[in-house]
Amino acid sequence: MQLVIVESPTKGNTIQKFLTQEHRVLSSYGHIRDLPKSELGIDIENDFQPKYIVPLKSKKIIKSLKKEVEKAKSVILATDEDREGEAIAWHLTEALNLNGQRSYQRIVFHEITKSAIEGALKNPRKIDINLVDAQQARRILDRIVGYKLSPFLWKKVARGLSAGRVQSVTVRLVVEREREIKNFVPQEYWTIIATLLKKSVEDKLQQAEGDEAKASSSASRLDISRRSLFEAILIKKDGKVLGKLAIKNKKEADKIVKDLAGTKYKVVDVEKKEVKRNPFPPFTTSTLQQESWKKFRFPAKLTMQLAQQLYEKGFITYHRTDSLNLSDQSLFSAKKFIEENYGKDYWVGFLRRYKAKGRAQEAHEAIRPTYSNKTPESVKLEQNQLKLYDLIWRRFVACQMSQAIFDSTTVDIEAKNYVFRATGQILKFDGFLKVYPIKFEENELPPLEKDEILELIKLIPSQHFTQPPPRYTEATLIKTLEENGIGRPSTYAPILSTIQERNYIEKDENRKFRPTEIGTVVNDLLVSHFPNIVDIGFTAKMEEDLDKIAEGEEKWVPMVKKFYQPFEENLQKKYQEVSKKEVTEKPTKKTCPKCGSPLLIRLGKYGQFYACSKFPQCRYTESLEENDLGVKCPKCGKGKIVEKRTKKRKIFYGCNRFPKCDFALWDKPCTKMVQGKSTAQLCPKCGSLLVETKRKQIKCSNKECNHIEKGEKI
């Protein structure tokens, strides 16, 4: 009997289907050795040697595997092909003594199919120790930062906090974006749009009125006018291109409108061309997580769970990859499927290949379906699994399809010393869009010729303001991490989950990330005193060094030592320099209503609050009113409605005079600005507060009143 060991029972069941009865597939159920939780677990003095232990849950598994190893003719390690999978395989050789009396074979594959498994069995190898070293170095670095820096935060900020090598940089991105938004100063600018009509059409309409009945000619006029009306935006003045902020205020806009009064509008240039759009490349881990959020609002963690399930069931290739490589077999399979199902015009005409930037593992493959002909309609999967499979299947098939072709027209119109521009595009051939639809606008211009005179219907100046950068979503934060070389695609999901679980960042009502108070304080402390830990460039350089270790270009011990020595020296220095009071306490002018002592703003694990300076003699505390909505409490009439949180960090809205007043709402009260002040919006039916529900609907907060604002989904 040949024993095959994988890390997942589901994966094992799928592989067993492709093997003979001579093979028995068993699972290690993930990692079977790890660093201890109760201590650092690293021998700093002895070249950072890790002290691995077998967790309690793995002891029975190892005992069972050892028995099977004794019975087996040979042992085959078939864990995943990345660093984590290589490390699991190495730990198995150590725990099962496979480097001693019993030898082993290591096999890897990109997909769980019969041909891939058979190919892997014909080409076994030994453990790639470089990959193991890279994984081990990452684990040790993360353990040093977590176990050394977290106690510092406990002592200087609050118990229960923790720091992470990559997580802390991610929190910094969210904190700095929030400050950009708060400090943003909008700039006013104006645009001027001309609505124009072909004059030749107008002449035809006048003839039609003499020949036909009035009702018929009116309908004809309306139909032809609609097709011949178009808009053009002002782009130049005196031959110079007008930038976005060129027209700064109403006065300047009105001056231009006045200047254009009675002006002739003449076509000076018509450019027609074909515009071709290429399909997107197949998915990597990062782009799959981004697109899954955009399409389905799946968090990265859920996307990775679903992808893992699809991989282990044999539906897709390995889902932890930064490669865009595609096998010849998959490319020919896609060609055949496209030609048979959509026609030869829809295949691109050659095997389209993609190459990733940077140090992508080109020996790996992009994420794709294992079989092109297994359409989403033909497979049986759970709802969310099917959604993700459909996305992966469409992206792969589309990447081998023809370009989409648009007929594009650009028309420049001269009016005095100004130039307006109209643009239009019409889809000529859908190509890959037949399988992978994306949003685009079709805008057909009437047939226009150079020197043609147009009739101005209206000239509209519009006021705009520049907008602050948006808060990060799951997709945009992952994209930023990837662009800056922070972490690796396989780490994005745990990074985002961890910093939310630690209450450093949270999602707002639009499911965008914002920092919590404690997240902001911890970030500022790390930026001030441990700048390298939260420096984007420094963290990205460490990722490059880990990649070099994986490729055998560097050794892991010198790399860890280079990081550790200055880090440890700075840490000991900061224990002496940093005072807890300067981090967690701010004086106020308020006094304690209980004992008359000054009130402080104190910081706890769940944010800031007022506390008596005589603590522990006086234990008075009070919520901050920073989230005051400017709404009087409808129940007591004395308090204000403020944003509050439950112990599980769920947001609700209640009276700031609690416990004297217990008024509370789950939905946010609606407000509007009146003379520069935030004012509550009241129900026109019963006078209670109007609230905005999670479905973005405005309704009355009074349960006995059924008033809902019509058309107020926002």
XYZ file of C-alpha atoms in Angstrom:
714
model
C 0.000 0.000 0.000
C 1.238 3.508 -0.910
C 0.295 6.168 1.638
C -0.574 9.640 0.279
C -0.786 12.442 2.864
C -2.590 15.723 2.136
C -3.633 18.522 4.498
C -7.409 18.440 3.939
C -9.967 15.583 4.048
C -11.963 17.106 1.157
C -8.849 17.306 -0.985
C -8.013 13.737 0.019
C -11.437 12.438 -1.042
C -11.099 14.092 -4.460
C -7.582 12.710 -5.024
C -8.608 9.196 -3.947
C -11.045 9.053 -6.917
C -8.118 9.317 -9.348
C -5.879 6.722 -7.674
C -5.868 2.939 -7.610
C -6.756 0.727 -4.660
C -3.032 0.471 -3.932
C -3.104 4.073 -2.722
C -4.595 5.230 0.543
C -5.078 8.983 1.036
C -5.077 10.439 4.563
C -5.148 13.997 5.902
C -2.918 15.871 8.377
C -5.759 18.355 8.988
C -3.472 21.326 8.371
C -0.292 22.090 10.336
C 0.760 19.334 12.734
C 3.512 21.357 14.451
C 3.686 25.024 15.428
C 5.291 27.484 17.832
C 3.886 27.352 21.387
C 1.245 29.928 22.323
C 2.434 30.311 25.919
C 5.921 31.664 25.102
C 8.017 33.264 22.371
C 9.164 29.806 21.262
C 12.324 31.079 19.536
C 15.885 30.561 20.787
C 17.241 34.036 20.081
C 20.767 33.164 21.256
C 20.939 30.062 19.075
C 20.363 31.570 15.608
C 16.619 32.038 16.194
C 15.949 28.315 16.180
C 12.176 27.703 16.553
C 10.927 25.455 19.365
C 8.168 23.580 17.559
C 5.574 21.655 19.515
C 2.758 19.313 18.523
C -0.582 20.898 19.515
C -2.988 18.710 21.465
C -5.391 18.405 18.521
C -2.594 17.054 16.291
C -1.229 14.381 18.662
C -3.925 11.829 17.788
C -3.489 12.562 14.076
C 0.284 11.982 14.233
C -0.178 8.783 16.203
C -2.617 7.487 13.578
C -0.371 8.535 10.670
C 2.659 6.827 12.236
C 0.769 3.520 12.324
C -0.138 3.871 8.652
C 3.455 4.812 7.732
C 4.637 1.532 9.289
C 2.254 -0.435 7.060
C 3.001 1.484 3.846
C 5.475 0.497 1.133
C 6.098 4.191 0.410
C 4.946 7.589 1.642
C 3.908 10.381 -0.736
C 3.462 13.937 0.575
C 0.902 15.768 -1.597
C 0.339 19.001 0.323
C -0.243 22.308 -1.497
C 2.462 23.655 -3.789
C 3.097 26.989 -2.009
C 5.378 27.856 0.942
C 2.748 26.927 3.495
C 2.145 23.568 1.851
C 5.889 22.912 1.610
C 6.258 23.722 5.325
C 3.444 21.295 6.227
C 5.193 18.586 4.195
C 8.517 19.303 5.957
C 6.885 19.178 9.394
C 5.378 15.808 8.425
C 8.833 14.454 7.552
C 10.069 15.586 10.973
C 7.081 14.341 12.992
C 6.846 11.005 11.150
C 10.633 10.487 10.960
C 10.529 10.279 7.164
C 14.095 11.502 6.854
C 15.304 8.540 8.885
C 14.516 4.877 8.263
C 11.499 5.541 6.014
C 11.987 7.622 2.853
C 9.312 9.752 1.212
C 8.359 11.358 -2.088
C 7.025 14.882 -2.518
C 4.576 15.614 -5.341
C 2.946 18.900 -6.384
C 0.170 19.777 -8.839
C -1.743 22.918 -9.847
C -5.112 21.210 -10.144
C -6.811 18.125 -8.777
C -7.508 16.227 -11.996
C -6.618 12.689 -13.098
C -3.973 13.857 -15.578
C -2.399 16.270 -13.057
C -2.201 13.631 -10.303
C -0.775 11.004 -12.666
C 1.779 13.525 -13.968
C 2.827 14.454 -10.426
C 3.299 10.798 -9.432
C 5.648 10.333 -12.391
C 7.756 13.335 -11.318
C 8.277 13.164 -7.545
C 10.920 15.250 -5.755
C 12.208 15.989 -2.256
C 11.243 18.874 0.040
C 12.280 22.297 -1.284
C 14.070 23.553 1.833
C 14.266 27.102 0.430
C 10.468 27.363 0.463
C 10.414 25.953 3.990
C 13.019 28.483 5.129
C 11.004 31.364 3.646
C 7.854 30.241 5.453
C 9.798 29.707 8.676
C 11.429 33.151 8.445
C 8.019 34.816 7.982
C 6.604 32.888 10.942
C 9.552 33.837 13.175
C 9.460 37.519 12.180
C 5.727 37.692 12.842
C 6.177 35.929 16.201
C 8.974 38.333 17.277
C 6.916 41.422 16.460
C 3.718 40.019 17.967
C 5.196 38.614 21.183
C 7.671 41.452 21.803
C 5.597 44.472 20.839
C 2.199 43.408 22.206
C 3.314 43.545 25.890
C 4.615 47.052 25.218
C 1.112 48.063 24.060
C -0.435 46.400 27.140
C 1.788 48.445 29.417
C 1.578 51.767 27.572
C -2.004 51.691 26.216
C -4.404 48.940 27.355
C -4.496 45.225 28.127
C -5.488 42.856 25.354
C -3.957 44.834 22.480
C -1.582 43.304 19.966
C 0.736 44.332 17.141
C 1.560 42.564 13.894
C 4.325 43.022 11.356
C 2.064 43.321 8.308
C -1.242 44.079 10.050
C 0.128 47.289 11.613
C 1.115 48.659 8.185
C -2.387 47.899 6.908
C -3.951 49.767 9.834
C -1.675 52.720 9.042
C -3.051 52.869 5.476
C -6.620 53.073 6.815
C -5.728 55.684 9.475
C -3.891 57.906 6.994
C -6.723 57.675 4.460
C -9.201 58.741 7.168
C -7.044 61.772 7.976
C -6.845 62.658 4.291
C -10.644 62.625 4.192
C -11.035 64.745 7.359
C -8.407 67.280 6.277
C -9.665 67.510 2.714
C -10.636 71.002 1.576
C -13.093 70.889 -1.376
C -12.308 73.091 -4.364
C -15.086 74.604 -6.440
C -15.044 74.227 -10.205
C -17.530 74.615 -13.054
C -18.221 72.864 -16.328
C -20.158 74.230 -19.294
C -22.241 71.866 -21.420
C -23.786 72.835 -24.760
C -26.859 70.985 -26.037
C -26.745 71.171 -29.831
C -28.948 70.200 -32.799
C -28.163 69.539 -36.458
C -29.647 72.516 -38.336
C -30.200 70.443 -41.470
C -32.675 68.280 -39.537
C -34.567 71.359 -38.461
C -35.020 72.348 -42.160
C -36.433 68.889 -42.963
C -38.875 69.208 -40.112
C -40.191 72.521 -41.430
C -40.861 70.869 -44.826
C -42.622 67.976 -43.111
C -45.022 70.389 -41.391
C -46.300 71.632 -44.743
C -46.864 68.144 -46.130
C -48.412 66.292 -43.210
C -51.029 66.860 -40.580
C -49.923 68.814 -37.504
C -50.162 65.817 -35.146
C -48.080 63.655 -37.435
C -45.433 66.363 -38.017
C -45.184 67.074 -34.293
C -44.446 63.409 -33.613
C -41.940 63.360 -36.466
C -40.268 66.537 -35.161
C -39.945 65.087 -31.668
C -38.505 61.771 -32.897
C -35.938 63.297 -35.267
C -34.948 65.974 -32.729
C -34.231 63.394 -30.057
C -31.976 61.489 -32.402
C -30.190 64.649 -33.523
C -29.693 66.352 -30.159
C -26.344 65.816 -28.470
C -24.161 67.356 -25.792
C -20.663 68.791 -25.964
C -18.428 69.969 -23.108
C -16.210 73.051 -23.177
C -12.552 71.935 -23.403
C -10.525 74.858 -24.799
C -10.299 78.639 -24.672
C -7.942 80.645 -26.898
C -6.334 77.397 -28.064
C -5.415 76.298 -24.529
C -6.867 73.182 -22.919
C -9.025 73.969 -19.882
C -8.035 71.782 -16.930
C -10.550 70.379 -14.463
C -10.263 73.396 -12.132
C -9.875 76.030 -14.868
C -13.314 77.594 -14.332
C -13.162 78.371 -10.623
C -16.479 80.009 -9.765
C -19.916 81.138 -10.959
C -18.612 84.560 -11.942
C -16.124 83.029 -14.409
C -18.719 80.576 -15.735
C -21.329 83.319 -16.248
C -18.744 85.443 -18.061
C -18.111 82.618 -20.552
C -21.854 82.030 -21.048
C -22.354 85.761 -21.679
C -19.382 85.812 -24.035
C -20.933 82.963 -26.064
C -24.319 84.670 -26.478
C -25.394 84.713 -30.145
C -22.277 82.824 -31.246
C -22.234 80.494 -34.229
C -21.387 76.801 -33.451
C -19.373 75.174 -36.217
C -17.953 71.644 -36.549
C -14.182 71.986 -37.046
C -13.063 68.373 -36.724
C -14.640 64.908 -36.901
C -12.507 61.900 -35.978
C -13.878 58.386 -36.427
C -11.949 55.296 -35.440
C -12.302 51.745 -34.260
C -11.448 51.223 -30.594
C -10.564 47.703 -29.524
C -10.779 46.529 -25.932
C -8.844 43.528 -24.689
C -10.245 41.051 -22.157
C -8.882 41.005 -18.616
C -6.195 38.467 -17.721
C -7.180 35.368 -15.720
C -7.440 35.707 -11.960
C -4.642 35.722 -9.427
C -5.443 35.446 -5.719
C -5.420 39.219 -5.358
C -7.577 40.054 -8.378
C -10.046 37.286 -7.491
C -10.492 38.765 -4.013
C -10.960 42.256 -5.492
C -13.467 41.228 -8.150
C -15.365 38.987 -5.747
C -15.882 42.006 -3.466
C -16.959 44.251 -6.364
C -19.400 41.713 -7.809
C -20.811 39.974 -4.713
C -19.502 41.953 -1.702
C -17.721 38.794 -0.534
C -15.067 39.591 2.101
C -11.591 38.281 1.254
C -11.888 35.607 3.949
C -15.102 34.200 2.429
C -13.662 34.314 -1.090
C -10.649 32.275 0.019
C -12.841 29.753 1.839
C -14.995 29.257 -1.263
C -11.955 29.042 -3.552
C -10.404 26.440 -1.228
C -13.586 24.363 -1.470
C -13.672 24.636 -5.272
C -10.005 23.644 -5.517
C -10.346 20.680 -3.186
C -13.403 19.448 -5.104
C -11.426 19.618 -8.347
C -13.309 22.496 -10.012
C -10.492 25.086 -10.183
C -6.699 25.213 -10.134
C -4.764 26.140 -7.007
C -6.151 29.403 -5.636
C -3.060 30.845 -3.880
C -1.044 32.216 -6.768
C 0.364 35.441 -8.175
C 1.078 33.883 -11.573
C -0.797 34.597 -14.818
C 0.619 31.541 -16.558
C -1.789 29.163 -18.322
C -0.995 25.620 -19.434
C -1.047 24.725 -23.137
C -3.694 22.107 -22.402
C -6.026 24.720 -20.864
C -5.469 27.121 -23.777
C -6.311 24.516 -26.434
C -9.322 23.436 -24.393
C -10.571 27.046 -24.261
C -10.042 27.448 -28.032
C -12.125 24.363 -28.749
C -14.908 25.405 -26.377
C -15.125 28.973 -27.747
C -15.231 27.901 -31.405
C -17.839 25.197 -30.775
C -20.126 27.351 -28.613
C -19.715 30.910 -29.931
C -18.150 30.569 -33.370
C -14.662 30.997 -34.836
C -14.951 34.793 -34.850
C -15.029 34.756 -31.051
C -11.686 32.982 -30.584
C -8.798 35.430 -30.561
C -6.928 33.515 -33.280
C -3.833 32.629 -31.218
C -3.024 31.283 -27.748
C -3.112 34.464 -25.693
C -0.579 34.331 -22.861
C -0.117 36.686 -19.934
C 2.911 37.519 -17.811
C 2.749 38.842 -14.251
C 4.929 41.664 -12.948
C 7.626 41.208 -10.322
C 8.625 37.875 -8.776
C 5.510 35.869 -9.669
C 6.004 32.100 -9.668
C 5.590 31.396 -13.388
C 5.853 27.655 -12.770
C 2.467 28.002 -11.090
C -0.753 28.805 -12.934
C -3.382 31.495 -12.739
C -6.737 30.578 -11.177
C -8.876 28.897 -13.829
C -11.491 26.151 -14.154
C -9.958 22.693 -14.472
C -12.183 22.002 -17.508
C -13.409 24.691 -19.921
C -16.464 22.656 -20.909
C -17.708 22.459 -17.302
C -19.938 25.492 -17.643
C -21.515 27.030 -14.525
C -24.895 25.784 -15.739
C -23.666 22.184 -15.850
C -22.180 21.865 -12.340
C -23.870 21.295 -8.991
C -22.524 23.584 -6.277
C -23.792 25.537 -3.298
C -25.032 29.050 -4.125
C -21.918 31.005 -3.119
C -19.572 28.385 -4.543
C -21.432 28.607 -7.850
C -21.194 32.419 -7.889
C -17.416 32.273 -7.481
C -17.005 29.412 -9.943
C -19.094 31.294 -12.513
C -16.825 34.341 -12.089
C -13.613 32.289 -12.455
C -14.959 30.320 -15.433
C -16.111 33.427 -17.307
C -12.869 35.312 -16.652
C -10.778 32.426 -17.995
C -12.851 31.718 -21.112
C -13.095 35.452 -21.874
C -9.315 35.885 -21.680
C -9.001 33.690 -24.802
C -11.743 35.459 -26.765
C -11.623 38.197 -29.385
C -11.415 41.866 -28.546
C -14.584 43.901 -28.214
C -14.757 46.499 -31.001
C -16.353 49.934 -30.666
C -16.969 52.601 -33.302
C -15.739 55.787 -31.643
C -16.438 59.344 -32.799
C -14.900 62.569 -31.483
C -16.296 65.898 -32.711
C -14.757 69.312 -31.967
C -17.076 72.311 -32.281
C -15.826 75.874 -32.468
C -17.764 78.763 -30.974
C -15.889 82.088 -31.156
C -12.543 81.489 -29.357
C -13.883 78.418 -27.530
C -13.906 74.717 -28.464
C -16.496 72.176 -27.288
C -16.055 68.428 -27.664
C -18.666 65.685 -28.133
C -17.778 62.007 -27.949
C -19.756 58.933 -28.885
C -19.222 55.199 -29.085
C -21.271 52.265 -30.369
C -20.522 48.589 -29.813
C -19.675 47.026 -33.187
C -18.630 43.497 -32.085
C -19.087 42.189 -28.547
C -16.209 39.664 -28.568
C -15.264 38.651 -25.000
C -18.134 40.772 -23.627
C -20.479 37.956 -24.649
C -19.049 35.889 -21.778
C -17.653 38.512 -19.378
C -19.942 41.578 -19.487
C -18.615 44.862 -18.136
C -20.269 48.253 -17.798
C -19.874 50.638 -20.704
C -21.949 53.458 -22.147
C -23.125 53.652 -25.719
C -23.665 57.169 -26.966
C -24.590 57.647 -30.612
C -23.870 61.026 -32.191
C -25.825 62.192 -35.243
C -23.858 62.137 -38.531
C -21.789 65.334 -38.486
C -19.452 66.800 -41.091
C -16.655 69.319 -40.945
C -17.783 72.986 -41.360
C -21.368 72.014 -40.504
C -23.270 74.740 -38.618
C -25.194 73.604 -35.530
C -28.021 75.164 -33.589
C -27.526 75.833 -29.870
C -30.511 74.632 -27.857
C -29.142 75.487 -24.406
C -25.886 76.281 -22.631
C -25.708 75.008 -19.054
C -23.020 75.952 -16.528
C -22.784 73.435 -13.639
C -21.137 73.795 -10.260
C -18.989 70.958 -8.869
C -16.662 70.384 -5.936
C -13.626 68.148 -5.776
C -14.217 65.078 -3.632
C -11.990 63.602 -0.906
C -10.402 60.211 -1.525
C -12.882 57.460 -0.643
C -12.486 55.129 2.305
C -10.957 51.783 1.430
C -13.175 48.852 0.546
C -12.005 45.230 0.729
C -11.113 45.464 -2.967
C -9.253 48.796 -2.910
C -7.340 47.980 0.284
C -6.182 44.647 -1.152
C -5.169 46.416 -4.372
C -3.158 48.972 -2.385
C -1.427 46.245 -0.360
C -0.455 44.466 -3.569
C 0.730 47.650 -5.308
C 2.956 48.474 -2.328
C 4.342 44.954 -1.941
C 2.873 44.514 1.545
C 2.213 40.884 2.460
C 1.416 38.318 -0.202
C -1.928 37.436 -1.824
C -2.415 34.422 0.444
C -2.034 36.674 3.518
C -4.531 39.411 2.573
C -7.610 37.625 3.902
C -6.135 36.850 7.359
C -4.672 40.368 7.571
C -8.053 42.037 7.032
C -9.812 39.607 9.368
C -7.241 40.041 12.140
C -7.248 43.836 12.272
C -11.062 43.845 12.373
C -11.125 41.232 15.133
C -8.608 43.300 17.089
C -10.931 46.311 16.786
C -8.327 48.425 14.974
C -10.515 49.014 11.940
C -14.226 48.546 11.283
C -16.692 48.844 8.430
C -18.998 51.838 8.189
C -22.617 51.764 7.058
C -21.413 51.504 3.422
C -19.100 48.589 4.252
C -15.975 50.707 3.849
C -13.084 50.628 6.289
C -12.511 53.291 8.911
C -10.121 53.205 11.880
C -11.425 52.903 15.431
C -10.207 55.217 18.187
C -7.973 52.515 19.618
C -6.670 51.672 16.141
C -5.722 55.313 15.586
C -3.966 55.615 18.961
C -2.011 52.368 18.505
C -1.042 53.412 14.970
C 0.180 56.841 16.110
C 2.205 55.256 18.913
C 3.878 52.828 16.493
C 4.520 55.543 13.897
C 6.169 57.754 16.521
C 8.286 55.138 18.263
C 8.609 52.154 15.893
C 8.634 53.781 12.445
C 10.186 50.790 10.647
C 7.438 48.446 11.824
C 4.773 50.532 10.097
C 6.882 51.792 7.186
C 5.519 50.649 3.822
C 8.911 50.586 2.108
C 10.581 48.711 4.962
C 7.824 46.085 5.061
C 7.899 45.664 1.267
C 11.705 45.168 1.399
C 11.203 42.378 3.933
C 8.769 40.677 1.559
C 11.396 40.881 -1.197
C 13.962 39.331 1.149
C 11.546 36.483 1.935
C 11.100 35.915 -1.808
C 14.890 35.760 -2.204
C 15.078 33.150 0.570
C 12.403 31.097 -1.246
C 14.505 31.247 -4.413
C 17.723 30.298 -2.619
C 19.328 33.708 -3.110
C 19.548 34.539 0.615
C 19.723 32.698 3.951
C 17.013 33.179 6.547
C 19.071 33.526 9.754
C 21.082 36.629 8.678
C 17.861 38.232 7.408
C 16.073 37.729 10.754
C 19.142 38.842 12.735
C 19.396 42.036 10.686
C 15.820 42.888 11.671
C 15.922 41.747 15.289
C 18.951 43.556 16.743
C 17.893 47.184 16.054
C 14.259 46.303 16.832
C 15.105 44.886 20.284
C 17.406 47.818 21.165
C 14.700 50.345 20.233
C 12.030 48.401 22.140
C 14.005 48.473 25.404
C 14.680 52.173 24.911
C 10.987 52.960 24.394
C 9.966 51.096 27.565
C 11.915 53.798 29.424
C 10.889 56.804 27.322
C 7.155 56.365 26.742
C 4.714 57.224 29.542
C 1.291 55.576 29.600
C -0.369 58.825 30.682
C 0.848 60.741 27.644
C -0.699 58.077 25.401
C -3.973 57.318 27.161
C -4.978 60.484 29.058
C -5.956 64.001 27.990
C -6.975 66.770 30.425
C -10.369 68.508 30.002
C -12.102 71.519 31.541
C -14.986 69.343 32.737
C -15.403 68.299 36.363
C -16.642 65.040 37.831
C -20.321 65.393 38.855
C -19.742 62.811 41.565
C -16.700 64.199 43.448
C -15.852 67.509 41.721
C -12.383 66.421 40.548
C -11.228 67.160 36.989
C -12.439 64.781 34.288
C -9.939 63.195 31.908
C -10.430 61.699 28.470
C -9.126 58.176 28.910
C -8.468 55.499 26.314
C -9.605 51.929 26.827
C -9.611 48.868 24.591
C -12.947 49.946 23.063
C -12.176 53.645 22.627
C -12.152 56.932 24.508
C -14.394 57.958 27.409
C -14.558 60.510 30.222
C -13.178 59.263 33.536
C -12.560 60.858 36.914
C -8.938 61.804 37.590
C -9.292 60.428 41.150
C -9.658 56.834 39.914
C -9.692 54.328 41.661
C -11.100 56.351 44.597
C -13.821 57.667 42.267
C -14.973 55.368 39.453
C -17.206 57.828 37.588
C -17.172 57.436 33.775
C -19.146 59.076 30.980
C -19.423 58.567 27.224
C -17.793 61.070 24.912
C -20.074 63.238 22.801
C -17.808 63.296 19.782
C -20.428 61.502 17.702
C -23.165 64.018 18.505
C -25.671 64.033 15.620
C -27.125 67.416 16.588
C -30.477 65.819 17.391
C -32.365 66.400 20.639
C -33.627 63.314 22.412
C -37.360 62.975 21.586
C -38.032 61.148 24.845
C -36.527 63.397 27.544
C -36.031 66.580 25.507
C -32.847 67.375 27.445
C -30.241 65.002 26.059
C -28.685 64.611 22.629
C -28.696 61.596 20.332
C -25.155 60.245 19.972
C -23.585 57.279 18.197
C -22.891 54.465 20.660
C -21.640 50.898 20.541
C -22.492 47.635 22.191
C -19.760 45.519 23.766
C -19.562 43.626 20.471
C -18.919 46.946 18.675
C -22.334 47.083 17.012
C -23.401 50.690 16.356
C -26.648 52.109 17.749
C -27.985 55.592 18.553
C -29.106 56.656 21.998
C -29.550 59.513 24.463
C -26.340 60.782 26.068
C -28.164 61.072 29.417
C -28.300 57.293 29.842
C -29.143 55.750 32.328
C -31.464 58.671 33.209
C -32.950 58.337 29.727
C -32.983 54.998 27.902
C -34.044 56.169 24.422
C -32.224 54.134 21.731
C -32.470 53.306 18.009
C -30.676 50.844 15.750
C -31.254 53.019 12.651
C -29.433 56.327 12.193
C -31.595 59.480 12.643
C -31.808 61.604 9.482
C -30.439 65.127 9.674
C -30.137 68.123 7.364
C -28.111 71.317 7.536
C -30.138 74.400 8.482
C -28.177 77.654 8.753
C -24.962 75.702 9.231
C -26.378 73.456 11.993
C -27.284 69.786 11.867
C -31.038 69.476 12.460
C -33.251 66.421 12.863
C -35.697 65.501 10.105
C -39.128 64.760 11.514
C -41.958 62.564 10.264
C -44.637 64.739 8.573
C -47.276 62.286 9.775
C -46.587 61.914 13.524
C -43.620 64.191 14.292
C -41.224 61.420 15.378
C -37.651 61.167 14.133
C -37.035 59.999 10.577
C -34.346 57.311 10.334
C -32.250 55.802 7.566
C -32.480 51.994 7.461
C -29.723 49.615 6.401
C -31.511 49.307 3.071
C -30.988 53.064 2.590
C -34.677 53.789 3.018
C -35.976 56.744 5.030
C -38.887 55.949 7.327
C -40.455 56.969 10.634
C -38.799 55.677 13.832
C -42.211 55.321 15.491
C -43.194 51.642 15.156
C -46.879 52.582 15.216
C -46.429 54.941 12.249
C -46.039 53.404 8.778
C -44.693 56.527 7.021
C -41.974 55.896 4.426
C -40.482 58.692 2.325
C -41.320 57.967 -1.323
C -38.385 57.828 -3.690
C -35.984 58.287 -0.807
C -33.791 55.278 -1.283
C -30.369 56.853 -1.157
